[in-house]
Backbone as ProteinMPNN parsed JSONL, in Angstrom:
{"seq_chain_A": "IVLEGETLEDDDTFIVVDQGSGVEIISRFITSVLVSKQRKRVVVHNVQTHGHGDHTIGITSNELFYDPRVVMRFHSPNLSEFRKTSQAGIMMDRVIRRSFDGSDNFPVGLNMLHATQEHIEFRPGQTVELGSVSAKTMAVPHPGGCVAYRFELPKGIVIVIATDLELPEEPDKAFSEFLSGARVAMVEMQYTEEELRSRVGWGHSTPLR", "coords_chain_A": {"N_chain_A": [[92.372, 111.92, 103.045], [94.969, 113.072, 100.945], [97.626, 112.278, 98.644], [99.63, 113.651, 96.612], [101.09, 112.845, 93.192], [104.43, 112.701, 92.427], [105.013, 113.617, 90.012], [103.616, 114.991, 87.164], [102.58, 112.837, 85.574], [102.253, 110.858, 87.557], [100.0, 108.651, 89.718], [97.741, 110.171, 91.926], [96.965, 109.66, 95.134], [93.946, 109.088, 96.99], [92.121, 108.944, 99.815], [89.253, 108.318, 101.414], [87.641, 108.304, 104.421], [84.93, 106.861, 105.735], [81.378, 107.776, 105.041], [80.067, 110.055, 105.93], [78.065, 113.088, 106.579], [79.946, 115.013, 105.499], [81.083, 114.126, 103.219], [79.901, 114.997, 100.793], [81.181, 117.562, 100.266], [84.118, 116.834, 100.308], [84.059, 115.082, 98.058], [83.553, 116.702, 95.976], [85.842, 118.328, 96.205], [87.72, 116.345, 95.077], [86.816, 115.891, 92.59], [87.364, 118.401, 91.616], [90.269, 118.179, 91.515], [90.455, 116.41, 89.699], [89.785, 117.605, 87.269], [91.336, 119.692, 87.23], [93.78, 118.392, 86.684], [93.482, 116.963, 84.52], [92.611, 114.063, 84.615], [92.086, 110.808, 83.519], [91.23, 108.584, 84.788], [90.707, 107.44, 88.073], [91.527, 106.089, 91.174], [89.745, 105.937, 94.04], [90.155, 105.369, 97.551], [88.038, 104.056, 99.598], [87.508, 103.916, 102.642], [85.927, 101.971, 105.813], [84.7, 102.659, 109.095], [82.664, 101.701, 110.341], [79.065, 100.617, 110.234], [77.114, 102.485, 111.321], [74.378, 104.842, 110.926], [75.145, 107.463, 110.999], [77.812, 107.525, 109.706], [77.205, 106.87, 107.328], [75.456, 108.466, 105.966], [75.887, 110.241, 104.179], [76.164, 109.056, 101.665], [74.741, 109.43, 99.491], [75.13, 111.858, 98.312], [77.55, 111.792, 97.514], [79.498, 112.788, 95.072], [81.087, 111.593, 93.434], [80.18, 109.053, 92.776], [78.85, 109.414, 90.464], [80.547, 109.716, 88.352], [82.135, 108.677, 85.549], [84.869, 108.288, 85.331], [85.876, 107.374, 87.759], [87.177, 104.899, 89.976], [85.59, 103.428, 92.471], [86.729, 102.194, 95.46], [85.686, 100.229, 97.84], [86.646, 99.679, 101.384], [85.663, 97.304, 103.606], [85.23, 96.481, 106.817], [84.622, 93.434, 108.322], [82.401, 92.843, 110.737], [81.071, 90.74, 112.051], [81.367, 89.203, 114.401], [81.06, 90.953, 116.31], [78.201, 91.178, 116.372], [74.69, 90.818, 117.135], [73.228, 89.312, 115.377], [73.766, 87.821, 112.087], [74.608, 89.469, 108.77], [74.107, 89.281, 105.438], [76.812, 89.27, 102.832], [78.983, 92.123, 101.762], [79.418, 94.63, 103.831], [79.701, 97.733, 102.909], [78.68, 97.257, 100.371], [76.139, 96.621, 100.578], [74.931, 98.764, 101.92], [75.041, 100.756, 99.946], [73.568, 99.668, 97.869], [70.977, 99.683, 99.348], [70.768, 102.613, 99.805], [70.698, 103.587, 97.193], [68.13, 102.785, 95.978], [66.415, 103.226, 94.121], [63.788, 104.202, 94.895], [60.65, 105.918, 95.673], [61.228, 107.852, 97.442], [64.005, 108.555, 97.109], [64.805, 108.718, 94.092], [67.309, 108.05, 92.571], [68.612, 105.39, 91.025], [70.708, 102.375, 90.96], [71.702, 102.245, 88.575], [72.26, 104.616, 87.477], [74.624, 105.122, 88.663], [77.639, 105.846, 87.635], [80.217, 105.351, 88.184], [82.874, 102.913, 88.657], [82.452, 100.175, 90.913], [84.331, 98.697, 93.447], [84.502, 96.266, 95.948], [85.994, 95.36, 99.0], [86.697, 93.228, 101.614], [87.684, 92.901, 105.003], [89.26, 91.684, 108.107], [88.946, 92.914, 111.357], [92.148, 94.103, 112.527], [93.888, 93.216, 110.625], [96.048, 94.341, 107.892], [95.359, 97.015, 105.6], [96.032, 97.528, 102.158], [96.466, 100.584, 100.464], [96.854, 101.816, 97.88], [99.803, 103.811, 97.726], [99.759, 103.856, 100.212], [99.804, 102.315, 103.564], [97.603, 100.669, 105.807], [97.023, 99.862, 109.075], [94.676, 98.106, 111.194], [92.351, 98.105, 113.743], [89.976, 96.657, 116.084], [87.799, 98.546, 118.002], [86.11, 99.373, 121.158], [82.734, 99.571, 120.702], [79.552, 99.524, 120.178], [78.096, 97.009, 118.305], [80.517, 96.92, 116.868], [83.566, 98.428, 115.555], [86.106, 99.862, 113.747], [89.765, 101.182, 114.093], [91.99, 103.07, 112.197], [95.166, 103.238, 111.607], [97.191, 104.931, 109.397], [99.952, 104.443, 107.368], [102.051, 106.576, 105.788], [104.126, 107.509, 103.193], [107.666, 108.308, 103.76], [107.629, 107.956, 106.481], [105.383, 109.243, 107.976], [102.679, 109.037, 110.088], [99.261, 108.703, 110.643], [96.507, 108.665, 112.561], [93.099, 107.576, 112.782], [90.332, 107.285, 114.789], [87.355, 106.659, 115.21], [84.948, 106.151, 116.861], [84.758, 105.083, 119.931], [84.647, 103.668, 123.233], [86.818, 104.015, 125.63], [88.451, 102.405, 128.1], [88.505, 102.949, 131.811], [90.982, 102.642, 132.831], [94.318, 102.931, 131.318], [94.479, 101.898, 128.019], [96.543, 99.436, 126.626], [97.231, 98.426, 124.414], [95.831, 100.03, 122.616], [97.198, 102.445, 123.012], [99.65, 101.674, 121.948], [99.071, 101.676, 119.112], [98.506, 104.191, 118.634], [101.014, 105.164, 118.806], [103.754, 107.263, 117.763], [102.397, 108.827, 116.088], [101.711, 111.482, 113.782], [99.368, 112.875, 113.622], [96.529, 112.302, 115.363], [93.337, 111.84, 115.285], [90.842, 111.209, 117.494], [87.957, 110.16, 118.978], [85.884, 111.865, 121.411], [83.531, 112.724, 122.857], [81.706, 112.935, 125.076], [81.505, 114.725, 128.386], [82.976, 113.83, 131.507], [80.922, 113.813, 133.373], [78.775, 113.299, 131.894], [79.115, 110.947, 130.857], [78.824, 109.177, 132.8], [75.964, 108.43, 132.698], [75.982, 107.112, 130.336], [77.439, 104.893, 130.018], [78.567, 102.203, 128.058], [77.463, 103.275, 125.73], [79.604, 103.73, 123.647], [81.211, 105.697, 123.278], [83.645, 108.251, 124.233], [85.639, 110.308, 126.742], [87.372, 113.624, 126.961], [89.422, 113.012, 128.941], [89.944, 110.376, 128.968]], "CA_chain_A": [[94.06, 112.083, 102.977], [95.32, 113.017, 99.717], [98.705, 112.383, 98.412], [99.903, 114.182, 95.107], [102.029, 112.179, 92.753], [105.649, 113.567, 92.471], [105.097, 114.001, 88.573], [102.19, 115.052, 86.663], [102.108, 111.411, 85.078], [102.198, 109.816, 88.761], [98.736, 108.85, 89.867], [97.596, 110.677, 93.254], [96.237, 108.622, 96.265], [92.866, 109.597, 97.57], [91.446, 108.169, 100.769], [88.075, 108.948, 102.228], [87.234, 107.584, 105.551], [83.347, 106.74, 106.073], [80.621, 108.423, 104.136], [79.147, 110.939, 106.735], [77.532, 114.293, 105.705], [80.95, 115.768, 104.997], [81.61, 113.411, 102.046], [79.53, 115.729, 99.64], [82.253, 118.555, 100.045], [85.065, 116.011, 99.805], [83.842, 114.68, 96.655], [83.694, 117.972, 95.006], [87.334, 118.531, 96.024], [88.443, 115.313, 94.656], [86.381, 116.148, 91.197], [88.113, 119.564, 91.259], [91.581, 117.716, 91.198], [90.466, 115.506, 88.456], [89.424, 118.475, 86.16], [92.642, 120.531, 86.995], [94.713, 117.715, 86.116], [92.712, 116.179, 83.207], [92.775, 112.813, 84.85], [91.204, 110.064, 82.513], [91.094, 107.429, 85.355], [91.359, 107.596, 89.139], [91.125, 105.133, 92.208], [89.443, 106.518, 95.381], [89.866, 104.053, 98.571], [87.05, 104.582, 100.663], [87.554, 102.719, 104.073], [84.846, 102.356, 106.629], [84.949, 102.405, 110.354], [81.326, 100.715, 110.957], [77.973, 101.123, 109.337], [76.086, 103.416, 111.645], [73.817, 105.876, 110.027], [75.711, 108.944, 110.883], [78.794, 107.285, 109.248], [76.99, 106.561, 105.802], [74.444, 109.224, 105.776], [76.06, 111.157, 103.125], [76.457, 108.369, 100.678], [73.843, 109.808, 98.094], [75.459, 113.207, 98.16], [78.895, 111.652, 97.101], [79.271, 113.204, 93.65], [82.066, 110.5, 92.708], [79.467, 108.018, 92.247], [78.097, 109.494, 89.09], [81.985, 110.051, 87.524], [82.78, 107.374, 84.949], [86.548, 108.268, 85.381], [86.407, 107.115, 88.998], [87.032, 103.725, 90.621], [85.216, 103.687, 94.295], [87.218, 101.024, 95.821], [85.444, 100.248, 99.315], [87.165, 98.675, 102.254], [84.57, 97.283, 104.693], [85.562, 95.698, 108.02], [83.766, 92.308, 108.699], [81.959, 93.061, 112.013], [80.017, 89.896, 112.47], [81.635, 88.871, 115.755], [80.636, 91.883, 117.555], [76.892, 91.647, 116.12], [74.056, 89.587, 117.47], [72.65, 88.866, 114.191], [74.595, 87.954, 110.971], [74.009, 89.839, 107.643], [75.07, 88.475, 104.134], [77.24, 90.429, 101.993], [79.965, 93.096, 102.317], [78.946, 95.946, 104.387], [79.461, 98.804, 101.958], [77.963, 96.891, 99.096], [74.766, 96.534, 101.147], [74.615, 99.973, 102.393], [75.046, 101.438, 98.858], [72.187, 99.108, 97.537], [70.046, 100.266, 100.316], [70.775, 103.868, 99.479], [70.314, 103.833, 95.704], [67.29, 101.614, 95.629], [65.291, 103.754, 93.175], [62.401, 104.46, 95.457], [59.971, 107.267, 95.435], [61.921, 108.85, 98.22], [65.143, 108.758, 96.446], [64.683, 108.145, 92.743], [68.043, 107.829, 91.975], [68.878, 104.129, 91.094], [71.991, 102.067, 90.95], [71.898, 102.025, 87.019], [72.567, 106.082, 87.324], [75.687, 105.237, 89.42], [78.621, 105.617, 86.33], [81.627, 105.043, 88.699], [83.2, 101.46, 88.868], [82.49, 99.873, 92.242], [84.798, 97.398, 93.974], [84.466, 95.955, 97.338], [87.062, 94.498, 99.695], [86.27, 92.844, 103.01], [88.781, 92.621, 105.975], [88.812, 91.42, 109.537], [89.748, 94.017, 112.076], [93.512, 93.523, 112.882], [94.374, 93.001, 109.127], [96.508, 95.382, 107.232], [94.772, 97.263, 104.177], [96.73, 98.718, 101.239], [95.474, 101.593, 99.805], [97.915, 102.782, 96.993], [101.141, 103.91, 98.494], [99.545, 103.786, 102.008], [99.46, 101.046, 104.332], [96.739, 101.044, 106.836], [96.933, 98.864, 110.076], [93.288, 98.268, 111.678], [92.185, 97.725, 115.064], [88.891, 96.785, 116.669], [87.68, 99.44, 119.12], [84.873, 99.323, 121.721], [81.614, 100.478, 120.343], [78.307, 98.643, 120.081], [78.208, 96.479, 117.21], [81.767, 96.58, 116.306], [84.286, 99.464, 115.062], [87.815, 99.826, 113.553], [90.389, 102.297, 113.937], [92.836, 103.122, 111.151], [96.653, 103.889, 111.4], [97.64, 105.221, 108.308], [101.133, 104.723, 107.288], [102.474, 107.249, 104.759], [105.649, 107.632, 102.812], [108.433, 109.209, 104.657], [107.417, 107.779, 107.98], [104.413, 109.882, 108.418], [101.631, 108.274, 110.513], [97.734, 109.531, 110.904], [95.482, 107.467, 113.096], [91.656, 107.934, 112.883], [89.51, 106.453, 115.487], [86.121, 107.614, 115.242], [83.791, 105.976, 117.866], [85.144, 104.06, 120.898], [84.613, 103.815, 124.69], [87.76, 103.462, 126.212], [88.296, 101.815, 129.717], [89.093, 103.901, 132.809], [92.633, 102.143, 133.028], [94.959, 102.858, 129.923], [94.383, 100.541, 127.093], [98.119, 99.32, 126.126], [97.187, 98.001, 122.779], [95.487, 101.353, 121.717], [98.172, 103.434, 123.177], [100.61, 101.285, 120.935], [98.261, 101.837, 117.921], [98.617, 105.602, 118.492], [102.552, 105.457, 118.971], [104.412, 107.828, 116.859], [101.27, 109.6, 115.052], [102.067, 112.909, 113.762], [98.166, 113.498, 113.775], [95.595, 111.438, 115.843], [91.778, 111.923, 115.465], [90.118, 110.369, 118.404], [86.424, 110.63, 119.547], [85.929, 112.01, 122.789], [82.29, 113.601, 122.658], [81.22, 113.409, 126.403], [82.309, 114.924, 129.482], [82.986, 112.866, 132.496], [79.702, 113.644, 133.995], [77.74, 113.036, 130.866], [79.602, 109.426, 130.746], [78.202, 108.24, 133.988], [74.711, 107.828, 132.357], [75.827, 106.78, 128.936], [78.145, 103.803, 129.886], [78.299, 101.037, 127.055], [77.026, 103.783, 124.557], [80.392, 103.301, 122.803], [82.082, 107.101, 123.063], [84.739, 108.637, 125.389], [85.815, 111.582, 127.2], [88.899, 113.899, 126.953], [90.472, 112.416, 130.065], [90.269, 108.974, 128.75]], "C_chain_A": [[94.154, 112.003, 101.372], [96.86, 113.228, 99.485], [98.98, 112.704, 96.837], [101.038, 113.227, 94.728], [103.333, 112.946, 92.549], [105.703, 114.047, 91.195], [103.587, 114.078, 88.108], [101.737, 113.628, 86.119], [101.752, 110.45, 86.248], [100.702, 109.878, 89.187], [98.777, 109.48, 91.661], [96.848, 109.722, 94.088], [95.179, 109.49, 97.018], [92.287, 108.492, 98.487], [90.725, 108.78, 101.691], [87.745, 107.947, 103.398], [85.944, 107.909, 105.996], [82.746, 107.642, 104.967], [79.493, 109.358, 104.897], [78.619, 112.117, 105.793], [78.731, 115.018, 104.986], [81.526, 115.271, 103.754], [81.186, 114.364, 100.945], [80.77, 116.911, 99.478], [83.818, 117.812, 99.65], [85.075, 115.414, 98.404], [83.861, 115.553, 95.562], [85.19, 118.295, 94.863], [87.866, 117.609, 95.165], [88.108, 115.552, 93.076], [87.239, 117.242, 90.661], [89.657, 119.132, 90.675], [91.51, 117.156, 90.152], [90.402, 116.207, 87.239], [90.576, 119.156, 86.102], [93.722, 119.861, 86.353], [94.449, 116.75, 85.126], [93.023, 114.769, 83.591], [91.614, 111.871, 84.084], [90.665, 108.909, 83.573], [91.716, 107.635, 86.876], [90.874, 106.561, 90.457], [90.96, 105.91, 93.389], [89.265, 105.399, 96.262], [89.175, 104.812, 99.527], [87.003, 103.446, 101.821], [86.621, 103.127, 105.004], [85.155, 101.85, 108.006], [83.754, 101.399, 110.863], [80.347, 101.296, 110.26], [76.944, 101.973, 110.0], [75.752, 104.361, 110.763], [74.456, 107.223, 109.686], [77.228, 108.759, 110.252], [78.489, 107.028, 107.635], [76.069, 107.364, 105.298], [74.642, 110.07, 104.486], [76.23, 110.472, 101.824], [75.89, 108.786, 99.36], [74.376, 111.005, 97.716], [76.895, 113.011, 97.533], [78.953, 111.808, 95.489], [80.194, 112.39, 92.749], [81.219, 109.376, 92.145], [79.043, 108.108, 90.722], [79.11, 109.847, 88.049], [82.266, 108.601, 86.921], [84.19, 107.152, 85.089], [86.935, 107.605, 86.77], [86.126, 105.52, 89.35], [86.875, 103.84, 92.245], [85.616, 102.527, 94.707], [86.805, 101.13, 97.497], [86.308, 98.972, 100.082], [86.28, 98.395, 103.287], [85.103, 96.217, 105.649], [84.448, 94.541, 108.144], [83.609, 92.351, 110.265], [81.174, 92.172, 112.712], [80.281, 89.316, 113.781], [81.464, 89.82, 116.652], [79.015, 92.221, 117.107], [76.155, 90.455, 116.684], [73.45, 88.943, 116.452], [73.682, 89.001, 113.044], [73.815, 88.76, 109.684], [75.178, 89.605, 106.548], [75.454, 89.701, 103.382], [78.233, 91.101, 102.678], [79.244, 94.306, 102.704], [78.686, 97.294, 103.509], [78.553, 98.646, 100.759], [76.444, 97.049, 99.598], [74.125, 97.984, 101.505], [74.348, 100.71, 100.976], [73.642, 100.814, 97.952], [71.012, 99.37, 98.007], [69.689, 101.878, 99.964], [70.013, 104.246, 98.367], [69.416, 102.931, 95.366], [66.24, 102.058, 94.536], [63.892, 103.832, 93.517], [61.954, 105.67, 95.154], [60.534, 108.383, 96.207], [63.049, 109.351, 97.677], [65.278, 108.193, 95.263], [65.958, 107.697, 92.107], [68.612, 106.269, 91.992], [70.161, 103.592, 91.077], [72.4, 102.057, 89.194], [72.19, 103.643, 86.724], [73.9, 105.93, 87.905], [76.994, 104.716, 88.28], [80.066, 104.982, 87.091], [81.669, 103.376, 88.799], [83.395, 101.295, 90.319], [83.301, 98.704, 92.473], [84.835, 97.352, 95.28], [85.256, 94.975, 97.762], [86.573, 94.39, 101.233], [87.609, 92.535, 103.798], [88.344, 92.267, 107.253], [89.543, 92.506, 110.105], [91.34, 93.412, 112.54], [94.521, 93.312, 111.664], [95.044, 94.459, 108.689], [95.751, 95.535, 105.534], [95.678, 97.983, 103.439], [95.905, 99.486, 100.29], [96.646, 102.409, 99.09], [99.39, 102.571, 97.484], [100.98, 104.056, 99.828], [99.205, 102.397, 102.521], [98.616, 101.347, 105.63], [96.525, 99.812, 107.791], [95.444, 99.262, 110.481], [93.229, 97.796, 112.984], [90.694, 97.748, 115.582], [88.819, 97.64, 117.879], [86.338, 99.301, 119.965], [83.828, 100.072, 121.342], [80.486, 99.089, 120.018], [78.289, 98.366, 118.608], [79.403, 96.291, 116.111], [82.323, 98.234, 115.652], [85.619, 99.574, 114.945], [88.276, 101.173, 113.495], [91.39, 102.29, 112.75], [94.112, 103.833, 111.43], [97.154, 103.654, 110.117], [99.032, 105.465, 107.986], [101.906, 105.305, 106.003], [103.65, 107.235, 104.433], [106.256, 108.517, 103.706], [108.471, 109.216, 106.242], [106.227, 108.465, 108.604], [103.233, 108.87, 108.921], [100.319, 109.104, 110.842], [97.127, 108.395, 111.436], [94.081, 108.24, 113.244], [90.927, 106.92, 113.767], [88.34, 107.05, 116.154], [85.089, 107.586, 116.56], [84.632, 104.915, 118.576], [84.924, 104.585, 122.2], [85.727, 103.166, 125.052], [87.729, 103.432, 127.72], [88.954, 102.939, 130.63], [90.83, 103.747, 132.913], [93.213, 102.382, 131.551], [94.872, 101.643, 129.312], [95.832, 100.325, 126.322], [98.13, 99.135, 124.725], [96.97, 99.467, 121.913], [96.412, 102.547, 122.014], [99.416, 103.048, 122.283], [100.334, 101.516, 119.609], [98.602, 103.119, 117.664], [100.114, 106.047, 118.593], [103.213, 106.134, 117.817], [103.538, 108.649, 115.763], [101.852, 110.812, 115.11], [100.687, 113.512, 113.896], [97.34, 112.177, 114.243], [93.995, 112.175, 116.01], [91.171, 111.185, 116.131], [89.049, 110.907, 119.041], [86.525, 110.646, 120.887], [84.663, 113.152, 123.128], [81.776, 114.038, 124.017], [82.298, 113.931, 127.399], [82.275, 113.747, 130.578], [81.651, 112.636, 133.259], [78.587, 112.957, 133.083], [78.089, 111.472, 130.764], [78.834, 108.758, 131.904], [76.879, 107.561, 133.455], [74.625, 107.491, 130.878], [76.983, 105.717, 128.721], [77.775, 102.752, 128.89], [77.739, 101.972, 125.786], [78.196, 103.626, 123.444], [81.294, 104.682, 122.527], [82.809, 107.458, 124.484], [84.868, 109.959, 125.777], [87.261, 112.107, 126.696], [90.032, 113.303, 127.788], [90.687, 111.038, 129.738], [90.968, 108.635, 127.342]], "O_chain_A": [[93.605, 111.155, 100.668], [97.408, 114.193, 100.016], [98.52, 111.977, 95.956], [101.833, 112.803, 95.568], [103.098, 114.154, 92.51], [106.472, 115.0, 91.065], [102.634, 113.43, 88.54], [100.554, 113.308, 86.237], [101.094, 109.426, 86.058], [100.108, 110.951, 89.08], [99.696, 109.238, 92.444], [96.058, 108.972, 93.514], [95.527, 110.512, 97.609], [92.013, 107.362, 98.083], [91.139, 109.541, 102.566], [87.608, 106.754, 103.127], [85.7, 108.98, 106.552], [83.449, 108.179, 104.11], [78.309, 109.405, 104.565], [78.708, 112.126, 104.565], [78.504, 115.595, 103.923], [82.421, 115.923, 103.216], [82.051, 114.605, 100.103], [81.234, 117.021, 98.343], [84.535, 118.276, 98.763], [86.105, 115.316, 97.737], [84.133, 115.231, 94.405], [85.748, 118.494, 93.784], [88.62, 118.119, 94.337], [89.042, 115.425, 92.284], [87.776, 117.182, 89.556], [90.151, 119.605, 89.651], [92.495, 117.273, 89.423], [90.831, 115.693, 86.205], [91.021, 119.335, 84.968], [94.512, 120.443, 85.609], [95.187, 115.782, 84.94], [93.787, 114.207, 82.808], [90.424, 112.186, 84.075], [89.66, 108.295, 83.216], [92.901, 107.925, 87.037], [89.662, 106.366, 90.556], [91.922, 106.552, 93.81], [88.447, 104.519, 95.995], [89.51, 105.843, 100.111], [86.502, 102.324, 101.75], [86.367, 104.32, 105.171], [85.767, 100.793, 108.165], [83.936, 100.475, 111.656], [80.548, 102.36, 109.675], [75.921, 102.227, 109.364], [76.537, 104.77, 109.907], [74.407, 107.887, 108.651], [77.921, 109.776, 110.25], [79.399, 106.99, 106.808], [75.726, 107.117, 104.142], [73.695, 110.52, 103.841], [76.439, 111.185, 100.842], [76.447, 108.547, 98.289], [74.054, 111.306, 96.566], [77.436, 114.003, 97.046], [78.457, 110.952, 94.756], [80.128, 112.455, 91.522], [81.558, 108.814, 91.104], [78.921, 107.158, 89.949], [78.72, 110.242, 86.951], [82.549, 107.603, 87.584], [84.699, 106.036, 84.994], [88.108, 107.3, 86.989], [85.064, 104.966, 89.067], [87.725, 104.213, 93.053], [84.881, 101.6, 94.365], [87.387, 101.872, 98.288], [86.563, 97.837, 99.679], [86.061, 99.369, 104.007], [85.392, 95.106, 105.205], [83.285, 94.928, 108.031], [84.516, 91.966, 111.003], [80.611, 92.489, 113.76], [79.275, 88.881, 114.341], [81.711, 89.564, 117.83], [78.537, 93.319, 117.395], [76.664, 89.337, 116.772], [73.091, 87.8, 116.733], [74.379, 90.01, 112.934], [72.589, 88.705, 109.583], [76.407, 89.662, 106.587], [74.834, 90.757, 103.253], [78.479, 90.902, 103.867], [78.527, 94.917, 101.912], [77.576, 97.822, 103.454], [77.864, 99.525, 100.242], [75.64, 97.646, 98.882], [72.929, 98.231, 101.355], [73.277, 101.315, 100.94], [72.817, 101.582, 97.456], [70.012, 99.335, 97.289], [68.535, 102.296, 99.87], [69.009, 104.959, 98.37], [69.73, 102.168, 94.453], [65.345, 101.309, 94.145], [62.964, 103.614, 92.738], [62.612, 106.474, 94.494], [60.442, 109.565, 95.877], [63.199, 110.573, 97.707], [65.875, 107.117, 95.238], [65.842, 106.976, 91.116], [69.093, 105.92, 93.071], [70.991, 104.492, 91.204], [73.551, 101.812, 88.834], [72.362, 103.879, 85.529], [74.557, 106.908, 87.549], [77.284, 103.535, 88.091], [80.834, 104.22, 86.504], [80.664, 102.69, 88.987], [84.202, 101.961, 90.967], [83.073, 97.701, 91.796], [85.196, 98.365, 95.879], [85.349, 93.89, 97.188], [86.147, 95.335, 101.897], [88.533, 91.954, 103.23], [87.177, 92.477, 107.583], [90.538, 93.007, 109.583], [91.483, 92.233, 112.862], [95.745, 93.26, 111.779], [94.604, 95.533, 109.1], [95.618, 94.692, 104.647], [96.16, 99.011, 103.915], [94.97, 99.136, 99.57], [97.233, 103.383, 99.561], [99.995, 101.507, 97.607], [101.911, 104.348, 100.578], [98.479, 101.564, 101.979], [98.974, 102.224, 106.416], [95.916, 98.827, 107.373], [94.97, 100.374, 110.244], [94.123, 97.034, 113.352], [90.132, 98.842, 115.529], [89.679, 97.517, 118.751], [85.36, 99.08, 119.252], [83.884, 101.275, 121.599], [80.774, 97.937, 119.694], [78.432, 99.255, 117.769], [79.369, 95.777, 114.993], [81.493, 99.086, 115.334], [86.34, 99.41, 115.93], [87.634, 102.131, 113.064], [91.551, 101.145, 112.329], [94.079, 105.063, 111.479], [97.498, 102.553, 109.687], [99.466, 106.587, 108.244], [102.37, 104.49, 105.207], [104.451, 106.945, 105.322], [105.633, 109.359, 104.352], [109.015, 110.0, 107.02], [106.058, 108.259, 109.806], [102.884, 107.953, 108.177], [100.468, 110.223, 111.332], [97.18, 107.288, 110.9], [93.992, 109.356, 113.756], [90.946, 105.735, 113.435], [88.264, 107.686, 117.205], [84.58, 108.552, 117.128], [85.149, 103.987, 117.953], [84.98, 105.8, 122.393], [85.824, 101.947, 124.908], [87.131, 104.233, 128.438], [89.814, 103.711, 130.206], [91.662, 104.646, 133.043], [92.517, 101.997, 130.611], [95.103, 100.551, 129.832], [96.146, 101.112, 125.428], [98.956, 99.642, 123.966], [97.617, 99.902, 120.96], [96.375, 103.551, 121.302], [100.166, 103.941, 121.889], [101.297, 101.578, 118.845], [99.016, 103.364, 116.531], [100.395, 107.239, 118.465], [103.212, 105.467, 116.782], [104.025, 109.043, 114.703], [102.405, 111.272, 116.108], [100.68, 114.681, 114.283], [97.446, 111.124, 113.614], [93.722, 112.989, 116.892], [90.752, 110.216, 115.498], [89.113, 111.992, 119.619], [87.071, 109.766, 121.552], [84.893, 114.269, 123.59], [81.445, 115.205, 124.228], [83.511, 113.725, 127.362], [81.516, 112.791, 130.418], [81.306, 111.539, 133.697], [77.699, 112.216, 133.503], [77.11, 110.754, 130.558], [78.242, 107.702, 131.687], [76.65, 106.372, 133.673], [73.579, 107.53, 130.23], [77.486, 105.552, 127.61], [76.594, 102.403, 128.895], [77.561, 101.33, 124.75], [77.797, 103.389, 122.304], [82.054, 104.685, 121.558], [82.522, 106.982, 125.583], [84.214, 110.804, 125.165], [88.121, 111.389, 126.185], [91.207, 113.142, 127.46], [91.662, 110.493, 130.254], [91.279, 107.475, 127.071]]}, "name": "protein", "num_of_chains": 1, "seq": "IVLEGETLEDDDTFIVVDQGSGVEIISRFITSVLVSKQRKRVVVHNVQTHGHGDHTIGITSNELFYDPRVVMRFHSPNLSEFRKTSQAGIMMDRVIRRSFDGSDNFPVGLNMLHATQEHIEFRPGQTVELGSVSAKTMAVPHPGGCVAYRFELPKGIVIVIATDLELPEEPDKAFSEFLSGARVAMVEMQYTEEELRSRVGWGHSTPLR"}
């Protein structure tokens, strides 16, 4: 999500959801904006739905990590209540340290990341402030926990992103209210009804649900 400042002096708002494989292209786009507007400093709000590998695999390809003009502000949900074992530290801080460990397989170490990192943790259900945007959060059914985001932009525009969730057969009133009034709603629905019969509990939905 990109919100341009009203004047050249106003800060733009950049919001990146998850660090999947597509983040490489997104990071290049944001870099192109910095170059074209000659920005000396920019905050990029990185919000995470959960920590599964397909949502973090692109992190080492995120070019913004290497740019000293960038503040990478990560907002990580605390999903400990949905996990069988607890993990110390904030989710994305752990992921970044594990990803840029300077190993022989990936020799880029943490000392090569020139962007400033900030890590903020929240509980599902809390509202997260992202510059000029407020994001309401909601826990959704997925193994190990996951959160959906309801981004409330200026002028009353609402965008909802719910990446991984397994909705019940009966309508979920709370989730319906979470979606209410959204101009754009991106909701995961990767299975057919037939496929779901053998995948109940995997944490994914169908178009009918």
